[in-house]
Coordinates of N, CA and C and ligand atoms in Angstrom, one line a residue:
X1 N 0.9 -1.2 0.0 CA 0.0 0.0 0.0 C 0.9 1.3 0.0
X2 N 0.4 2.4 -0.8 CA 1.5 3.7 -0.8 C 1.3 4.0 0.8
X3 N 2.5 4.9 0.7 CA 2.5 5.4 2.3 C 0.7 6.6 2.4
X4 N 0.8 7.1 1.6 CA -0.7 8.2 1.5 C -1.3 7.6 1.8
X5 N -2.2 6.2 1.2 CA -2.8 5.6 1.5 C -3.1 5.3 2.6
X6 N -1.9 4.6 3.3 CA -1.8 4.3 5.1 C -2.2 5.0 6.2
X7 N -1.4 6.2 5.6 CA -1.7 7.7 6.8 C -3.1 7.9 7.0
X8 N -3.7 7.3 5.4 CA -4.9 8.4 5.4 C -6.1 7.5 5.3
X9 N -5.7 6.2 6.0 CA -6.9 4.9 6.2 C -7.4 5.3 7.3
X10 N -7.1 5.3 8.2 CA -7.9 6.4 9.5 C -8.4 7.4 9.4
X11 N -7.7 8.6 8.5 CA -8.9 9.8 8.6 C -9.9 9.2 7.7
X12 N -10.2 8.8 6.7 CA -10.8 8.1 5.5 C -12.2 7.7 6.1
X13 N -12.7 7.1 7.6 CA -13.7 6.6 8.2 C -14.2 8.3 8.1
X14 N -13.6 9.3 8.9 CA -14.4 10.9 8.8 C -14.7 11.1 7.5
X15 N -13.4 11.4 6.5 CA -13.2 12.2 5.7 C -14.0 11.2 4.1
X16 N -14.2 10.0 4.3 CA -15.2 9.4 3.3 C -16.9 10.0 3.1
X17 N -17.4 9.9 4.5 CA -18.7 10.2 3.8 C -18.6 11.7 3.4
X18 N -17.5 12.7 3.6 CA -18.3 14.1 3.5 C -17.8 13.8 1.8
X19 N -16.6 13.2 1.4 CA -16.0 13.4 0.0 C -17.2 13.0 -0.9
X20 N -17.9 11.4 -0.2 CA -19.0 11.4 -1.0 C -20.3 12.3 -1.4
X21 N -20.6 13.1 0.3 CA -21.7 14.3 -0.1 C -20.9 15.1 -1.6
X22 N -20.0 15.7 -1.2 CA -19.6 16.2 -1.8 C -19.4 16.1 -3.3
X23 N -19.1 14.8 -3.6 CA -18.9 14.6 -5.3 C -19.7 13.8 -5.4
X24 N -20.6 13.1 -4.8 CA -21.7 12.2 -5.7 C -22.9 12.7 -6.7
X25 N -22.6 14.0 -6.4 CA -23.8 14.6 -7.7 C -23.4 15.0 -8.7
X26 N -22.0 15.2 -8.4 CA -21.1 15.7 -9.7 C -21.6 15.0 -11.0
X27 N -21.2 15.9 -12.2 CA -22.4 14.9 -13.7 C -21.2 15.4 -14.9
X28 N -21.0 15.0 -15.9 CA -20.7 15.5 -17.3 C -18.8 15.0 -16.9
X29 N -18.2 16.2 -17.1 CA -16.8 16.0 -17.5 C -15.7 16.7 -15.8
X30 N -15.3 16.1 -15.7 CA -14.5 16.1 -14.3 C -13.2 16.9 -14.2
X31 N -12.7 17.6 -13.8 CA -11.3 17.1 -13.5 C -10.8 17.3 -11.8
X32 N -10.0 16.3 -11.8 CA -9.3 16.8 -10.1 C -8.3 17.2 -10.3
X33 N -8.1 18.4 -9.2 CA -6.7 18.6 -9.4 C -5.3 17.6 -8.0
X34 N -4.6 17.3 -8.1 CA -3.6 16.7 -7.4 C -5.0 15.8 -6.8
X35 N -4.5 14.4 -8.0 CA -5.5 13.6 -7.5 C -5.3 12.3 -7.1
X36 N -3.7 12.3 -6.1 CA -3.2 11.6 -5.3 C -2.9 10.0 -5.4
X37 N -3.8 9.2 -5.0 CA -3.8 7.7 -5.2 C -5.3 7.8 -5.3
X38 N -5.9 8.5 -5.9 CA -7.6 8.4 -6.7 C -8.4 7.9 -5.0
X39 N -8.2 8.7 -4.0 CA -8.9 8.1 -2.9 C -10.3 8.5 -3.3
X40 N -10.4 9.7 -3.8 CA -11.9 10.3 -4.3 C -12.7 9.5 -5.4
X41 N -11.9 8.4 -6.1 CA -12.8 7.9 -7.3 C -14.2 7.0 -7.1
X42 N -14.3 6.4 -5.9 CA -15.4 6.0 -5.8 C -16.1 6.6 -5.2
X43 N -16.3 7.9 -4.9 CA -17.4 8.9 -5.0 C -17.7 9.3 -5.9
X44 N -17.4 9.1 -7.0 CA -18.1 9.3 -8.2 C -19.0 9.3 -8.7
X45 N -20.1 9.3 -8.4 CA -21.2 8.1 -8.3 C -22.1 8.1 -9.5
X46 N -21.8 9.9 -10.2 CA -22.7 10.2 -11.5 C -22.0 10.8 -12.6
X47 N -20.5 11.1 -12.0 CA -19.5 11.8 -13.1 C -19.6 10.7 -14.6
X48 N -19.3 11.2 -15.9 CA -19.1 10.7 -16.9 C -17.5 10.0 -17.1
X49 N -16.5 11.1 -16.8 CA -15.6 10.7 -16.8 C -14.6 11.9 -16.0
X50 N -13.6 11.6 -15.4 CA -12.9 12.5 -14.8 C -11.3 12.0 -15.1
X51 N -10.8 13.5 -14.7 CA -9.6 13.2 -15.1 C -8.9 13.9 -14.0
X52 N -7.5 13.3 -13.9 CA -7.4 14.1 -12.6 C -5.3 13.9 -12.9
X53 N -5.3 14.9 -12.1 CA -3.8 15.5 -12.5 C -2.9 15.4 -11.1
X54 N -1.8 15.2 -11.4 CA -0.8 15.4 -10.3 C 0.7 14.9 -10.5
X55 N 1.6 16.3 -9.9 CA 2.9 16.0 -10.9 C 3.7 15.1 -10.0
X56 N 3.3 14.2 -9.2 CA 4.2 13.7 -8.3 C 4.1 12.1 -8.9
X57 N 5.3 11.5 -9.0 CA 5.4 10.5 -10.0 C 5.0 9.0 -9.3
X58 N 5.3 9.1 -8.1 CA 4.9 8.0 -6.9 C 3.1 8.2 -6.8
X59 N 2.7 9.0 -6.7 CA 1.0 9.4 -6.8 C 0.4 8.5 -8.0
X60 N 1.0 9.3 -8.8 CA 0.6 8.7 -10.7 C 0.9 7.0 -10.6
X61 N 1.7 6.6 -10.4 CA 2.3 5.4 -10.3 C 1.4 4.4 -9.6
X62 N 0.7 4.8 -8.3 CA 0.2 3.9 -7.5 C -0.9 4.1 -8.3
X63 N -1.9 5.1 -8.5 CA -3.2 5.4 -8.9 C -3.1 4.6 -10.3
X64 N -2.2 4.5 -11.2 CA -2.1 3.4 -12.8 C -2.6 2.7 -11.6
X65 N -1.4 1.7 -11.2 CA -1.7 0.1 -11.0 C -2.5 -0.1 -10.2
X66 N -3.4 1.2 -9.5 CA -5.0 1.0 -9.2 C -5.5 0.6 -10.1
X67 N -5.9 1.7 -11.0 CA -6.4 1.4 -12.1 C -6.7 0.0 -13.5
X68 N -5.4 -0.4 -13.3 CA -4.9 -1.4 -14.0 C -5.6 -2.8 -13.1
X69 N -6.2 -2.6 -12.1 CA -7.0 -4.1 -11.3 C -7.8 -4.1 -11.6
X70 N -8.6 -4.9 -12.3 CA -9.7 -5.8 -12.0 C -11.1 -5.0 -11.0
X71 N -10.1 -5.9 -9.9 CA -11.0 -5.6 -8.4 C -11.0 -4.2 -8.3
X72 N -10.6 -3.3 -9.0 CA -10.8 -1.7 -8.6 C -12.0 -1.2 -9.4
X73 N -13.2 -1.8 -9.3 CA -14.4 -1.6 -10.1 C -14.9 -0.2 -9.5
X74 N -14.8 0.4 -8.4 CA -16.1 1.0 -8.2 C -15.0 2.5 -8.5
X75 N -15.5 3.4 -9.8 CA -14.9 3.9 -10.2 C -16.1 4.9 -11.3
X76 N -15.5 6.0 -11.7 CA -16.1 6.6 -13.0 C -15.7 5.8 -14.4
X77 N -16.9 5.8 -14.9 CA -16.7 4.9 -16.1 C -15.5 5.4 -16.9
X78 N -14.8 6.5 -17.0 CA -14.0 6.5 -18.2 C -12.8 7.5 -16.8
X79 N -11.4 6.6 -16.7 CA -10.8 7.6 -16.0 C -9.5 7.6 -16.4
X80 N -8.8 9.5 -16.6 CA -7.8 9.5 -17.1 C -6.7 10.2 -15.7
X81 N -5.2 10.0 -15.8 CA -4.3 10.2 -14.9 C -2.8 11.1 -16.2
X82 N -2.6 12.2 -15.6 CA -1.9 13.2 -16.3 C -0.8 13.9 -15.6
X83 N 0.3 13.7 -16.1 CA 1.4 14.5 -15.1 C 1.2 16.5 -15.5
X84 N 0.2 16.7 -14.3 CA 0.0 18.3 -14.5 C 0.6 19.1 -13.2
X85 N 0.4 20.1 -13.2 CA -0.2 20.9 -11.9 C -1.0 21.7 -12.2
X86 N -1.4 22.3 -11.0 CA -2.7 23.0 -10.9 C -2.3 24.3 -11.1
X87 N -1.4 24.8 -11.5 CA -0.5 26.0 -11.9 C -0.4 26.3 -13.5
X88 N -0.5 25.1 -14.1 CA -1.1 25.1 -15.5 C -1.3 24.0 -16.1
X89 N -2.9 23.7 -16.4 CA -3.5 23.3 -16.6 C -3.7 22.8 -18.1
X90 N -3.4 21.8 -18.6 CA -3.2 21.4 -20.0 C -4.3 20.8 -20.6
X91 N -5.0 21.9 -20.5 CA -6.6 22.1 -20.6 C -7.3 23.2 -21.7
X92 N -8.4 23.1 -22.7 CA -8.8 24.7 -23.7 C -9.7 24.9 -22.1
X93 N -9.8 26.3 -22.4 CA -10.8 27.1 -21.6 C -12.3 26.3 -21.5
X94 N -12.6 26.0 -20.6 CA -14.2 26.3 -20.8 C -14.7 24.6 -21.3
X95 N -13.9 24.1 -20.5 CA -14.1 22.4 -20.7 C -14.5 21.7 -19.7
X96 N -14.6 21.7 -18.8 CA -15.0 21.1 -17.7 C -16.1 21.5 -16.9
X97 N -16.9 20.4 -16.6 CA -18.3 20.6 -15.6 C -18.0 21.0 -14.1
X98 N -16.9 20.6 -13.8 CA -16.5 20.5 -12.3 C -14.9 20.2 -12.2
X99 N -14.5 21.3 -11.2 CA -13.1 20.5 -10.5 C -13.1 20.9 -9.5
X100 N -12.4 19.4 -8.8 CA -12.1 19.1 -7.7 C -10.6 19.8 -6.7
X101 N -11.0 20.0 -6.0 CA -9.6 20.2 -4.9 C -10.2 19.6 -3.8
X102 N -9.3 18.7 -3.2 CA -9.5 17.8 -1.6 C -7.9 17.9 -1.2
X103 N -7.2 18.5 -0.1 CA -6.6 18.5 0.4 C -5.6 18.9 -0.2
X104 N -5.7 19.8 -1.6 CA -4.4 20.0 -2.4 C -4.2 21.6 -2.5
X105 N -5.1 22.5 -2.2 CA -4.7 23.8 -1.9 C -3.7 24.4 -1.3
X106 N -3.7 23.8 -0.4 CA -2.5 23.9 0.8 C -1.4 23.7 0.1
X107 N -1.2 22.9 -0.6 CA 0.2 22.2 -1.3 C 0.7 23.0 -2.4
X108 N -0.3 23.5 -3.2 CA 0.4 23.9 -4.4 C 1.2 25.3 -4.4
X109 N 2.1 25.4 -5.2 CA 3.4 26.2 -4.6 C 2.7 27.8 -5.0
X110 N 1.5 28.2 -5.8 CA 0.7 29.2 -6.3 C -0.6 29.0 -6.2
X111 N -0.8 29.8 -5.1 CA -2.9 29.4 -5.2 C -3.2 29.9 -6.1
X112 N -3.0 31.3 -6.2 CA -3.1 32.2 -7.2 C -4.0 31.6 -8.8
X113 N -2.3 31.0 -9.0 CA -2.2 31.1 -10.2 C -2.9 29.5 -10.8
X114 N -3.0 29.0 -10.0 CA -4.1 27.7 -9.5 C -5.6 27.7 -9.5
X115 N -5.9 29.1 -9.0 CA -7.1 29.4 -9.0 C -8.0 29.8 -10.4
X116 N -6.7 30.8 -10.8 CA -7.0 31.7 -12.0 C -7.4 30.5 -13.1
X117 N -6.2 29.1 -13.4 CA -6.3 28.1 -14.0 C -7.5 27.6 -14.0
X118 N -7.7 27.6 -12.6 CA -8.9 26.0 -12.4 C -10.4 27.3 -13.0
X119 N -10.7 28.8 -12.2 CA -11.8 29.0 -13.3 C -11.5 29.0 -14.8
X120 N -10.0 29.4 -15.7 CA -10.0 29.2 -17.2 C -10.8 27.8 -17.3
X121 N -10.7 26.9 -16.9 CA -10.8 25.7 -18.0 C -12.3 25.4 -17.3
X122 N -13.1 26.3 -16.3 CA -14.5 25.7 -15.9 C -15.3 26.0 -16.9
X123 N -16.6 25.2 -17.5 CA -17.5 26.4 -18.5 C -17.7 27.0 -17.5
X124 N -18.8 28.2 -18.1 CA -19.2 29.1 -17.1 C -19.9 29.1 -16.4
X125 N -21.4 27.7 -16.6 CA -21.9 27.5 -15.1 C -21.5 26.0 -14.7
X126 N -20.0 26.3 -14.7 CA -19.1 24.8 -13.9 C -18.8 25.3 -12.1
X127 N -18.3 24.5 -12.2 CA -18.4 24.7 -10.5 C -17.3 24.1 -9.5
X128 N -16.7 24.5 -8.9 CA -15.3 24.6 -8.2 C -15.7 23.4 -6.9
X129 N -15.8 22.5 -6.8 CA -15.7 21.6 -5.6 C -14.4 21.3 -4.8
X130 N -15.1 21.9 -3.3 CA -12.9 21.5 -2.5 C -13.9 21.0 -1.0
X131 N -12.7 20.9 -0.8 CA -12.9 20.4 1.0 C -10.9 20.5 1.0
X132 N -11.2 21.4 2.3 CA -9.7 22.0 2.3 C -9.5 22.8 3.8
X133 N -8.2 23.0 4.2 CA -8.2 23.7 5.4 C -7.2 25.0 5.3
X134 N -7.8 26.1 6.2 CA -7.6 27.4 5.6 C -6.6 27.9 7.2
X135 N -6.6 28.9 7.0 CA -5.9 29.6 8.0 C -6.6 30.4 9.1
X136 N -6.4 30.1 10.7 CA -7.5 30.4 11.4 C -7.6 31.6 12.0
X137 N -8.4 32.2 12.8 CA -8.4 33.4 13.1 C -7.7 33.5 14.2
X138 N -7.4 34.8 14.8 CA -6.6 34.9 15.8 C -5.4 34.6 16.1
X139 N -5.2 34.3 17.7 CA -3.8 33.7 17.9 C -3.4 32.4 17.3
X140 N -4.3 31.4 17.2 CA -4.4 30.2 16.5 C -4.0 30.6 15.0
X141 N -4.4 31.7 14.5 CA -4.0 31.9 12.9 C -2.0 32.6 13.1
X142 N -1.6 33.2 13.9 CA -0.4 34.2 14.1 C 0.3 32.8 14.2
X143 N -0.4 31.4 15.3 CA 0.4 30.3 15.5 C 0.8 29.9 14.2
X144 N -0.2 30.0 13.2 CA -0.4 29.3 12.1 C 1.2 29.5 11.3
X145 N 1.3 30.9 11.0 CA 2.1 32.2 10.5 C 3.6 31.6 10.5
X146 N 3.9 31.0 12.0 CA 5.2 31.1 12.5 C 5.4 29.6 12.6
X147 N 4.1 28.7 12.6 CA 4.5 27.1 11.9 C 4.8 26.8 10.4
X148 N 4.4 27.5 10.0 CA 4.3 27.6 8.4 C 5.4 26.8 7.8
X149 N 6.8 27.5 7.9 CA 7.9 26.9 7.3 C 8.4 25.4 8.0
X150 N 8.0 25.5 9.1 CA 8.6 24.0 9.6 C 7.2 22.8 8.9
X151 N 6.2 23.2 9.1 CA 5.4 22.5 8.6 C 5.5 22.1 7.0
X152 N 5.9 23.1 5.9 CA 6.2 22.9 4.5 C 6.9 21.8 4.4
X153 N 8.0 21.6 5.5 CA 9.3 20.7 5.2 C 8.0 19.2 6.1
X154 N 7.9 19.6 6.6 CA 7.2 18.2 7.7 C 6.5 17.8 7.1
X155 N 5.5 18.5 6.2 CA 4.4 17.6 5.6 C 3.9 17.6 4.1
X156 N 4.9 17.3 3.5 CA 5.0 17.5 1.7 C 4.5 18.9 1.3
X157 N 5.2 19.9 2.1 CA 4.7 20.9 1.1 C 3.3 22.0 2.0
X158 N 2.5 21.4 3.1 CA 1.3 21.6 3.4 C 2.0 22.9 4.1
X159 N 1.1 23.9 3.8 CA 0.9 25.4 4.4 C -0.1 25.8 5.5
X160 N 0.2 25.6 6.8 CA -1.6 25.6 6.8 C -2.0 27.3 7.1
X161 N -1.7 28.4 6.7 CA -1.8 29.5 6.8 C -2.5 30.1 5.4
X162 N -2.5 29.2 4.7 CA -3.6 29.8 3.3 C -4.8 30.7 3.6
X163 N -4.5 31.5 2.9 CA -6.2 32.2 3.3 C -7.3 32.0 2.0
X164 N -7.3 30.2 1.5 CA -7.7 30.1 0.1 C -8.9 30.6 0.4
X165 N -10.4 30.9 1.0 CA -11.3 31.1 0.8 C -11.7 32.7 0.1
X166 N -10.7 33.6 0.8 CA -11.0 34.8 0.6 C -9.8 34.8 -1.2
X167 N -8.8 34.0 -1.4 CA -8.4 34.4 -2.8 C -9.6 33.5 -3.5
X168 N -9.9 32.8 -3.1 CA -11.4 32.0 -4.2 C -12.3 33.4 -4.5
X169 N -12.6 34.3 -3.7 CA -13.3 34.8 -3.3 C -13.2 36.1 -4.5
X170 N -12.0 36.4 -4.2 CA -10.8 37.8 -4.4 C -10.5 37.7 -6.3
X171 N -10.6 36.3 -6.4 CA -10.4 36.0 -8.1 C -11.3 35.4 -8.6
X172 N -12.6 35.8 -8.3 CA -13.8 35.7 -8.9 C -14.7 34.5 -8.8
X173 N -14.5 33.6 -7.4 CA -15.3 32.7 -7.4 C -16.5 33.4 -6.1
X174 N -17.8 33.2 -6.5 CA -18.9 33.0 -5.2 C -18.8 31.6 -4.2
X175 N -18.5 31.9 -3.2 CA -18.0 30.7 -2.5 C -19.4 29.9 -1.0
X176 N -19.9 29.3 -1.9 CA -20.7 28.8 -1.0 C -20.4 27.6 0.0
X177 N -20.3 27.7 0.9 CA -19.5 26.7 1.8 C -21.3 26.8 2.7
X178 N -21.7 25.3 2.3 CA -22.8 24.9 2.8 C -23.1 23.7 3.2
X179 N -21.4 22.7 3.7 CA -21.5 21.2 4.0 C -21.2 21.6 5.1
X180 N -19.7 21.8 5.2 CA -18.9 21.3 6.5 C -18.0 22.7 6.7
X181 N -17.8 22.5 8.0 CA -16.9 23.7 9.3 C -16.1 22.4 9.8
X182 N -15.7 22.0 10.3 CA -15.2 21.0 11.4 C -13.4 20.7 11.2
X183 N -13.1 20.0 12.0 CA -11.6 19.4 12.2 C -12.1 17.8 12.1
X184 N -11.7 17.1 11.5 CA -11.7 16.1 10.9 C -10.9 15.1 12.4
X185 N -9.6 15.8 12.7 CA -9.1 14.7 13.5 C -8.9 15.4 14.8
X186 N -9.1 14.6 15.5 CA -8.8 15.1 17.0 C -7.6 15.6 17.9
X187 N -7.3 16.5 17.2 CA -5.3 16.7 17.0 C -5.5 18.2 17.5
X188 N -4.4 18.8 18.0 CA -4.3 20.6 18.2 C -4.6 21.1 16.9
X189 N -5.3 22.4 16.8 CA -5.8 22.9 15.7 C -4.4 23.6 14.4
X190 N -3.3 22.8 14.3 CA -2.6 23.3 13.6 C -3.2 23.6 12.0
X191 N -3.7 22.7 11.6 CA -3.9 22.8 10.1 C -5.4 22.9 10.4
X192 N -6.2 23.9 10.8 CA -8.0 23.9 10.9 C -8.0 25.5 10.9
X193 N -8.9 25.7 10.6 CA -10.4 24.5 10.1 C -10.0 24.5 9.2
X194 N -11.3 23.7 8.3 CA -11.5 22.7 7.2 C -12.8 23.0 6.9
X195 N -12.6 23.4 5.5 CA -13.9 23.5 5.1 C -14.4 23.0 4.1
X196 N -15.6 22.8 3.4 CA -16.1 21.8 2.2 C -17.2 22.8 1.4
X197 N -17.1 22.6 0.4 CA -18.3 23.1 -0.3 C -18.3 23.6 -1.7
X198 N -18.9 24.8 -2.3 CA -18.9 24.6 -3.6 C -18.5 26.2 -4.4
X199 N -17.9 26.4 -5.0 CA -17.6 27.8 -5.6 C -17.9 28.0 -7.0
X200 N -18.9 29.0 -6.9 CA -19.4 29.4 -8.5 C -18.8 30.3 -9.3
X201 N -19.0 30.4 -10.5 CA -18.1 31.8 -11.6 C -19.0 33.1 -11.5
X202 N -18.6 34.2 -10.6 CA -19.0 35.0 -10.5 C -18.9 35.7 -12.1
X203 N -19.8 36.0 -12.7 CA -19.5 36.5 -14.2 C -19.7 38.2 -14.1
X204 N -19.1 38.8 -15.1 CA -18.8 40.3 -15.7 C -19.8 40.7 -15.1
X205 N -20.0 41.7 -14.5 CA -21.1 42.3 -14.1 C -21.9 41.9 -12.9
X206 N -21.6 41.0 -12.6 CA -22.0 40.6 -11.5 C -21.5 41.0 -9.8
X207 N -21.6 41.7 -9.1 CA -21.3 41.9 -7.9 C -20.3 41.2 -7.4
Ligands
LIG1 C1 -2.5 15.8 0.4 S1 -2.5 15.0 -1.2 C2 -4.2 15.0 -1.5 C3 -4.6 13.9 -2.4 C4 -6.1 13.8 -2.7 N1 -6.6 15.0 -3.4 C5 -6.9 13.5 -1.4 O1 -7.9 14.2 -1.2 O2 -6.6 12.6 -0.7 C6 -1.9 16.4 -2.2 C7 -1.7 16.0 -3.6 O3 -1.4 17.2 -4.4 C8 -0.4 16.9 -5.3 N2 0.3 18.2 -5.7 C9 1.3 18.8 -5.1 N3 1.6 19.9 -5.8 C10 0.7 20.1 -6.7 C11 0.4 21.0 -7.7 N4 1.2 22.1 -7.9 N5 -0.6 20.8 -8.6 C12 -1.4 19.7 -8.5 N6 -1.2 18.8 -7.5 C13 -0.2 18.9 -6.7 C14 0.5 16.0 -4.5 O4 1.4 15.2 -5.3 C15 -0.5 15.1 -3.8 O5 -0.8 14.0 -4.6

């Protein structure tokens, strides 16, 4: 079993049913971004086909010879795996029904420019699906500030001082966060909260 996998068989009992709220209505054409060892693929439940990206070669590698079994039935019917990042997108504008972020915000070395990406390639009533943890208020957020760098090196990259909601927010997404608030594991609030939900394309003219 990859080591992700392992770590993440324990939180997986929490963090499964919300991934399923979360993506089982999804419909038409997919993509995820940093889409790990495909833990999300069997929530799939009404996608056509998704595709999902991530430039780390051990990720890619486990999620093939997922793929590649048999016994790995419970899946979207058509699924493709691509060495991307979420930083650019090798994608035309205006292709996708939905993309996903689950725990990859934090990681990517540009939200920014991640963001800006993931609305190019959404059509325009596509829709941004995450479950993610953001940077907290107060002293717990200043804590956040001054863990930052030791945490980058400790945990592949993870930042937990993002303020992704407000740049979702800041570069044109309507951010409806209407599932989940919570801390998943019962740990000091270093990387919380966490949030789930859904972000739409605020268009021209619109407030
Ligand atoms: C914490 S894992 C999350 C995996 C999966 N999305 C999940 O919910 O379990 C973060 C993933 O993001 C990938 N990643 C790192 N940098 C990235 C980038 N710039 N663009 C896209 N994916 C990236 C990592 O290789 C890793 O597979």
């Amino acid at each position: 079993m990859n080591n992700y996998d392992r770590l993440a068989a324990q939180a997986e009992r929490k963090l499964g049913p919300i991934r399923a709220d979360l993506l089982g209505g999804l419909t038409g054409r997919v993509l995820e971004v940093g889409v790990g060892t495909g833990v999300n693929l069997p929530h799939y439940r009404n996608a056509a086909e998704v595709i999902g990206i991530d430039p780390s070669d051990v990720m890619r590698t486990t999620l093939t010879a997922k793929l590649e079994d048999p016994s790995f039935a419970d899946r979207p019917p058509s699924v493709q795996v691509a060495d991307a990042r979420g930083e650019q997108l090798p994608f035309p504008d205006e292709s996708f029904d939905a993309v996903v972020c689950t725990l990859v915000l934090c990681v990517v070395d540009d939200l920014d420019r991640t963001l800006t990406e993931i609305r190019r390639v959404l059509k325009p009533a596509g829709r941004l699906v995450f479950f993610e943890h953001v940077r907290n208020e107060g002293v717990v957020g200043v804590a956040q500030d001054l863990l930052t760098p030791l945490m980058r090196r400790a945990l592949f990259g993870c930042r937990p001082n993002r303020r992704t909601l407000e740049r979702m927010r800041a570069l044109g997404f309507d951010v409806l966060i209407s599932h989940y608030q919570l801390r998943p594991w019962p740990r000091p609030p270093a990387n919380s909260p966490y949030f789930g939900g859904v972000a739409t394309l605020r268009h021209r003219g619109e407030a």
